[in-house]
Amino acid sequence: MINLPNCPQCNSEYTYEDGSLFICPECAHEWSPEAPPEKTQQKPAVKDANGNILNDGDTVNVIKDLKVKGSSLVVKVGTKVKNIRLVEGDHDIDCKIDGIGAMQLKSAFVKKN
């Protein structure tokens, strides 16, 4: 078996070769074996409550009733949130929830579908 390098972006060991590129299936990073290593600021992977890595555009379910600050609305358990966007900060998911609108969630209170 060929020993392939770990992903330079997320350090995953599950890389594979596709033509002249290496590809990481976990973070979708592609790089050339001839290219010098990229000097990127590596941000930590955002994980859901079960430890699955989240990516932009994923669909997640809320696992706990969440009160919406400044209103009497509640995001109920099992609410499906589509097309999330990952952002920096304490609340690391930016999304729109039907019936509530735009808001930010903590990844600890969601699970990936």
Short mmCIF file of N, CA and C in Angstrom, two decimals:
data_model
loop_
_atom_site.label_atom_id
_atom_site.label_comp_id
_atom_site.label_asym_id
_atom_site.label_seq_id
_atom_site.Cartn_x
_atom_site.Cartn_y
_atom_site.Cartn_z
N MET A 1 0.84 -1.17 0.00
CA MET A 1 0.00 0.00 0.00
C MET A 1 0.89 1.25 0.00
N ILE A 2 0.50 2.26 -0.76
CA ILE A 2 1.26 3.49 -0.86
C ILE A 2 1.01 4.35 0.37
N ASN A 3 2.08 4.91 0.90
CA ASN A 3 1.96 5.77 2.07
C ASN A 3 1.73 7.20 1.60
N LEU A 4 0.50 7.70 1.73
CA LEU A 4 0.16 9.05 1.28
C LEU A 4 0.29 10.02 2.44
N PRO A 5 0.60 11.29 2.14
CA PRO A 5 0.75 12.27 3.22
C PRO A 5 -0.59 12.64 3.85
N ASN A 6 -0.54 13.07 5.10
CA ASN A 6 -1.75 13.58 5.76
C ASN A 6 -2.15 14.91 5.14
N CYS A 7 -3.40 15.27 5.27
CA CYS A 7 -3.90 16.53 4.74
C CYS A 7 -3.21 17.70 5.45
N PRO A 8 -2.68 18.67 4.70
CA PRO A 8 -2.02 19.81 5.34
C PRO A 8 -3.00 20.76 6.01
N GLN A 9 -4.29 20.64 5.70
CA GLN A 9 -5.26 21.56 6.27
C GLN A 9 -5.88 21.03 7.56
N CYS A 10 -6.33 19.77 7.56
CA CYS A 10 -6.99 19.22 8.75
C CYS A 10 -6.23 18.04 9.37
N ASN A 11 -5.10 17.66 8.77
CA ASN A 11 -4.24 16.58 9.24
C ASN A 11 -4.90 15.21 9.20
N SER A 12 -5.90 15.03 8.33
CA SER A 12 -6.58 13.74 8.19
C SER A 12 -5.64 12.73 7.53
N GLU A 13 -5.71 11.50 7.97
CA GLU A 13 -4.88 10.46 7.39
C GLU A 13 -5.56 9.74 6.22
N TYR A 14 -6.81 10.11 5.90
CA TYR A 14 -7.58 9.41 4.88
C TYR A 14 -7.49 10.07 3.51
N THR A 15 -6.34 10.61 3.15
CA THR A 15 -6.18 11.25 1.84
C THR A 15 -6.11 10.19 0.75
N TYR A 16 -6.44 10.62 -0.47
CA TYR A 16 -6.31 9.72 -1.61
C TYR A 16 -5.80 10.50 -2.80
N GLU A 17 -5.33 9.77 -3.80
CA GLU A 17 -4.75 10.39 -4.98
C GLU A 17 -5.75 10.34 -6.12
N ASP A 18 -5.92 11.47 -6.80
CA ASP A 18 -6.82 11.56 -7.95
C ASP A 18 -6.06 12.26 -9.06
N GLY A 19 -5.55 11.48 -9.99
CA GLY A 19 -4.72 12.06 -11.06
C GLY A 19 -3.43 12.57 -10.46
N SER A 20 -3.18 13.87 -10.62
CA SER A 20 -1.94 14.46 -10.10
C SER A 20 -2.16 15.21 -8.79
N LEU A 21 -3.33 15.05 -8.17
CA LEU A 21 -3.65 15.77 -6.93
C LEU A 21 -3.90 14.80 -5.79
N PHE A 22 -3.62 15.28 -4.57
CA PHE A 22 -4.05 14.58 -3.37
C PHE A 22 -5.33 15.25 -2.92
N ILE A 23 -6.28 14.47 -2.39
CA ILE A 23 -7.57 15.00 -1.95
C ILE A 23 -7.88 14.46 -0.57
N CYS A 24 -8.42 15.34 0.27
CA CYS A 24 -8.84 14.95 1.61
C CYS A 24 -10.37 14.80 1.61
N PRO A 25 -10.91 13.62 1.94
CA PRO A 25 -12.36 13.44 1.94
C PRO A 25 -13.05 14.10 3.13
N GLU A 26 -12.31 14.46 4.16
CA GLU A 26 -12.93 15.06 5.34
C GLU A 26 -13.15 16.56 5.20
N CYS A 27 -12.18 17.28 4.62
CA CYS A 27 -12.34 18.74 4.50
C CYS A 27 -12.37 19.20 3.05
N ALA A 28 -12.27 18.28 2.09
CA ALA A 28 -12.33 18.55 0.65
C ALA A 28 -11.17 19.40 0.16
N HIS A 29 -10.06 19.40 0.88
CA HIS A 29 -8.87 20.14 0.45
C HIS A 29 -8.14 19.36 -0.64
N GLU A 30 -7.70 20.05 -1.67
CA GLU A 30 -6.93 19.45 -2.75
C GLU A 30 -5.57 20.13 -2.83
N TRP A 31 -4.51 19.34 -3.05
CA TRP A 31 -3.19 19.92 -3.20
C TRP A 31 -2.33 19.05 -4.10
N SER A 32 -1.32 19.68 -4.65
CA SER A 32 -0.40 19.01 -5.56
C SER A 32 0.79 18.48 -4.77
N PRO A 33 1.26 17.27 -5.08
CA PRO A 33 2.41 16.74 -4.34
C PRO A 33 3.69 17.52 -4.60
N GLU A 34 3.80 18.20 -5.77
CA GLU A 34 4.99 18.96 -6.09
C GLU A 34 4.99 20.34 -5.44
N ALA A 35 3.82 20.84 -5.08
CA ALA A 35 3.72 22.19 -4.53
C ALA A 35 4.32 22.22 -3.13
N PRO A 36 4.93 23.34 -2.78
CA PRO A 36 5.44 23.45 -1.41
C PRO A 36 4.28 23.47 -0.42
N PRO A 37 4.50 23.03 0.79
CA PRO A 37 3.40 23.01 1.75
C PRO A 37 2.82 24.41 1.95
N GLU A 38 1.49 24.45 2.00
CA GLU A 38 0.82 25.73 2.17
C GLU A 38 0.96 26.21 3.60
N LYS A 39 1.13 27.49 3.74
CA LYS A 39 1.19 28.08 5.07
C LYS A 39 -0.14 28.75 5.33
N THR A 40 -1.08 27.97 5.80
CA THR A 40 -2.42 28.48 6.08
C THR A 40 -2.62 28.55 7.58
N GLN A 41 -3.43 29.46 7.98
CA GLN A 41 -3.80 29.50 9.38
C GLN A 41 -4.83 28.40 9.58
N GLN A 42 -4.45 27.45 10.36
CA GLN A 42 -5.31 26.30 10.53
C GLN A 42 -6.29 26.57 11.65
N LYS A 43 -7.57 26.68 11.29
CA LYS A 43 -8.59 26.86 12.32
C LYS A 43 -9.08 25.49 12.74
N PRO A 44 -9.43 25.34 14.00
CA PRO A 44 -9.88 24.03 14.46
C PRO A 44 -11.18 23.62 13.79
N ALA A 45 -11.32 22.33 13.57
CA ALA A 45 -12.53 21.82 12.94
C ALA A 45 -13.72 22.01 13.89
N VAL A 46 -14.86 22.39 13.33
CA VAL A 46 -16.08 22.55 14.11
C VAL A 46 -16.78 21.20 14.14
N LYS A 47 -17.08 20.72 15.34
CA LYS A 47 -17.71 19.40 15.51
C LYS A 47 -19.07 19.54 16.17
N ASP A 48 -19.98 18.63 15.79
CA ASP A 48 -21.31 18.63 16.40
C ASP A 48 -21.27 17.92 17.76
N ALA A 49 -22.42 17.72 18.36
CA ALA A 49 -22.51 17.11 19.68
C ALA A 49 -21.98 15.68 19.70
N ASN A 50 -22.02 14.99 18.57
CA ASN A 50 -21.54 13.61 18.48
C ASN A 50 -20.10 13.50 18.02
N GLY A 51 -19.45 14.64 17.75
CA GLY A 51 -18.06 14.62 17.32
C GLY A 51 -17.86 14.58 15.82
N ASN A 52 -18.93 14.67 15.02
CA ASN A 52 -18.80 14.69 13.57
C ASN A 52 -18.35 16.08 13.11
N ILE A 53 -17.46 16.13 12.13
CA ILE A 53 -16.97 17.40 11.62
C ILE A 53 -18.04 18.05 10.76
N LEU A 54 -18.31 19.33 11.02
CA LEU A 54 -19.30 20.09 10.26
C LEU A 54 -18.62 20.90 9.17
N ASN A 55 -19.32 21.07 8.05
CA ASN A 55 -18.83 21.86 6.93
C ASN A 55 -19.91 22.86 6.51
N ASP A 56 -19.50 23.90 5.80
CA ASP A 56 -20.47 24.85 5.26
C ASP A 56 -21.45 24.11 4.37
N GLY A 57 -22.74 24.44 4.48
CA GLY A 57 -23.77 23.84 3.65
C GLY A 57 -24.39 22.58 4.21
N ASP A 58 -23.90 22.09 5.34
CA ASP A 58 -24.48 20.89 5.95
C ASP A 58 -25.89 21.17 6.48
N THR A 59 -26.62 20.08 6.71
CA THR A 59 -27.92 20.15 7.36
C THR A 59 -27.78 19.50 8.73
N VAL A 60 -28.29 20.18 9.76
CA VAL A 60 -28.18 19.69 11.13
C VAL A 60 -29.53 19.71 11.81
N ASN A 61 -29.66 18.95 12.90
CA ASN A 61 -30.85 18.95 13.74
C ASN A 61 -30.49 19.49 15.11
N VAL A 62 -31.38 20.27 15.70
CA VAL A 62 -31.19 20.79 17.05
C VAL A 62 -31.49 19.68 18.04
N ILE A 63 -30.64 19.50 19.07
CA ILE A 63 -30.81 18.39 20.01
C ILE A 63 -31.33 18.84 21.37
N LYS A 64 -31.60 20.14 21.53
CA LYS A 64 -32.07 20.67 22.81
C LYS A 64 -32.94 21.88 22.54
N ASP A 65 -34.01 22.06 23.33
CA ASP A 65 -34.81 23.28 23.20
C ASP A 65 -33.92 24.49 23.49
N LEU A 66 -33.92 25.46 22.57
CA LEU A 66 -33.09 26.65 22.73
C LEU A 66 -33.96 27.89 22.75
N LYS A 67 -33.86 28.67 23.82
CA LYS A 67 -34.61 29.93 23.91
C LYS A 67 -33.93 30.96 23.03
N VAL A 68 -34.73 31.75 22.30
CA VAL A 68 -34.20 32.80 21.46
C VAL A 68 -34.09 34.06 22.30
N LYS A 69 -32.87 34.56 22.45
CA LYS A 69 -32.63 35.72 23.30
C LYS A 69 -33.41 36.93 22.80
N GLY A 70 -34.09 37.62 23.69
CA GLY A 70 -34.82 38.83 23.35
C GLY A 70 -36.23 38.60 22.84
N SER A 71 -36.70 37.36 22.86
CA SER A 71 -38.07 37.08 22.44
C SER A 71 -38.61 35.89 23.21
N SER A 72 -39.87 35.58 22.98
CA SER A 72 -40.47 34.44 23.67
C SER A 72 -40.42 33.18 22.81
N LEU A 73 -39.74 33.22 21.68
CA LEU A 73 -39.66 32.07 20.78
C LEU A 73 -38.69 31.02 21.32
N VAL A 74 -38.95 29.77 20.93
CA VAL A 74 -38.09 28.65 21.30
C VAL A 74 -37.82 27.82 20.06
N VAL A 75 -36.56 27.46 19.85
CA VAL A 75 -36.20 26.51 18.79
C VAL A 75 -36.33 25.13 19.42
N LYS A 76 -37.28 24.33 18.92
CA LYS A 76 -37.61 23.04 19.51
C LYS A 76 -36.61 21.95 19.13
N VAL A 77 -36.55 20.92 19.95
CA VAL A 77 -35.73 19.74 19.67
C VAL A 77 -36.17 19.15 18.34
N GLY A 78 -35.23 18.75 17.51
CA GLY A 78 -35.54 18.12 16.24
C GLY A 78 -35.70 19.08 15.09
N THR A 79 -35.61 20.40 15.35
CA THR A 79 -35.72 21.37 14.27
C THR A 79 -34.59 21.17 13.28
N LYS A 80 -34.93 21.03 12.01
CA LYS A 80 -33.93 20.83 10.97
C LYS A 80 -33.45 22.19 10.48
N VAL A 81 -32.14 22.37 10.46
CA VAL A 81 -31.52 23.61 10.00
C VAL A 81 -30.69 23.27 8.77
N LYS A 82 -31.08 23.84 7.63
CA LYS A 82 -30.41 23.54 6.36
C LYS A 82 -29.39 24.62 6.01
N ASN A 83 -28.39 24.21 5.27
CA ASN A 83 -27.41 25.14 4.67
C ASN A 83 -26.75 26.03 5.72
N ILE A 84 -26.09 25.40 6.69
CA ILE A 84 -25.42 26.17 7.73
C ILE A 84 -24.14 26.81 7.18
N ARG A 85 -23.67 27.84 7.88
CA ARG A 85 -22.41 28.49 7.52
C ARG A 85 -21.58 28.58 8.80
N LEU A 86 -20.33 28.14 8.74
CA LEU A 86 -19.47 28.15 9.90
C LEU A 86 -18.79 29.51 10.02
N VAL A 87 -18.76 30.04 11.24
CA VAL A 87 -18.15 31.34 11.52
C VAL A 87 -17.26 31.21 12.75
N GLU A 88 -16.41 32.21 12.96
CA GLU A 88 -15.55 32.25 14.14
C GLU A 88 -16.35 32.72 15.34
N GLY A 89 -15.96 32.30 16.52
CA GLY A 89 -16.58 32.79 17.73
C GLY A 89 -17.22 31.69 18.56
N ASP A 90 -17.87 32.12 19.65
CA ASP A 90 -18.50 31.20 20.58
C ASP A 90 -19.68 30.49 19.93
N HIS A 91 -20.53 31.22 19.24
CA HIS A 91 -21.63 30.65 18.47
C HIS A 91 -21.09 30.46 17.05
N ASP A 92 -20.70 29.23 16.72
CA ASP A 92 -19.93 29.00 15.51
C ASP A 92 -20.75 28.57 14.29
N ILE A 93 -22.08 28.60 14.37
CA ILE A 93 -22.92 28.28 13.22
C ILE A 93 -23.84 29.47 12.95
N ASP A 94 -23.83 29.93 11.72
CA ASP A 94 -24.71 31.01 11.26
C ASP A 94 -25.75 30.36 10.35
N CYS A 95 -27.04 30.63 10.60
CA CYS A 95 -28.08 29.94 9.84
C CYS A 95 -29.38 30.73 9.84
N LYS A 96 -30.34 30.24 9.05
CA LYS A 96 -31.70 30.77 9.07
C LYS A 96 -32.61 29.61 9.44
N ILE A 97 -33.51 29.87 10.39
CA ILE A 97 -34.44 28.85 10.84
C ILE A 97 -35.84 29.30 10.44
N ASP A 98 -36.57 28.40 9.77
CA ASP A 98 -37.94 28.72 9.34
C ASP A 98 -38.79 29.12 10.53
N GLY A 99 -39.50 30.24 10.40
CA GLY A 99 -40.38 30.73 11.45
C GLY A 99 -39.69 31.60 12.48
N ILE A 100 -38.36 31.61 12.47
CA ILE A 100 -37.62 32.42 13.44
C ILE A 100 -36.73 33.44 12.74
N GLY A 101 -36.01 33.01 11.72
CA GLY A 101 -35.14 33.91 10.97
C GLY A 101 -33.67 33.61 11.19
N ALA A 102 -32.84 34.60 10.89
CA ALA A 102 -31.39 34.44 10.99
C ALA A 102 -30.96 34.39 12.45
N MET A 103 -30.06 33.48 12.77
CA MET A 103 -29.52 33.40 14.12
C MET A 103 -28.23 32.61 14.12
N GLN A 104 -27.57 32.61 15.25
CA GLN A 104 -26.33 31.84 15.42
C GLN A 104 -26.56 30.77 16.48
N LEU A 105 -25.95 29.61 16.25
CA LEU A 105 -26.08 28.48 17.17
C LEU A 105 -24.70 28.01 17.59
N LYS A 106 -24.65 27.32 18.73
CA LYS A 106 -23.43 26.65 19.14
C LYS A 106 -23.46 25.24 18.57
N SER A 107 -22.32 24.78 18.08
CA SER A 107 -22.26 23.46 17.47
C SER A 107 -22.52 22.34 18.48
N ALA A 108 -22.37 22.61 19.76
CA ALA A 108 -22.60 21.61 20.80
C ALA A 108 -24.08 21.24 20.91
N PHE A 109 -24.98 22.06 20.35
CA PHE A 109 -26.41 21.81 20.47
C PHE A 109 -27.04 21.31 19.17
N VAL A 110 -26.23 20.83 18.24
CA VAL A 110 -26.75 20.30 16.99
C VAL A 110 -26.08 18.95 16.69
N LYS A 111 -26.75 18.17 15.83
CA LYS A 111 -26.12 16.95 15.33
C LYS A 111 -26.29 16.92 13.82
N LYS A 112 -25.28 16.43 13.15
CA LYS A 112 -25.25 16.38 11.69
C LYS A 112 -26.18 15.29 11.18
N ASN A 113 -26.88 15.56 10.08
CA ASN A 113 -27.77 14.56 9.47
C ASN A 113 -26.96 13.58 8.67
#
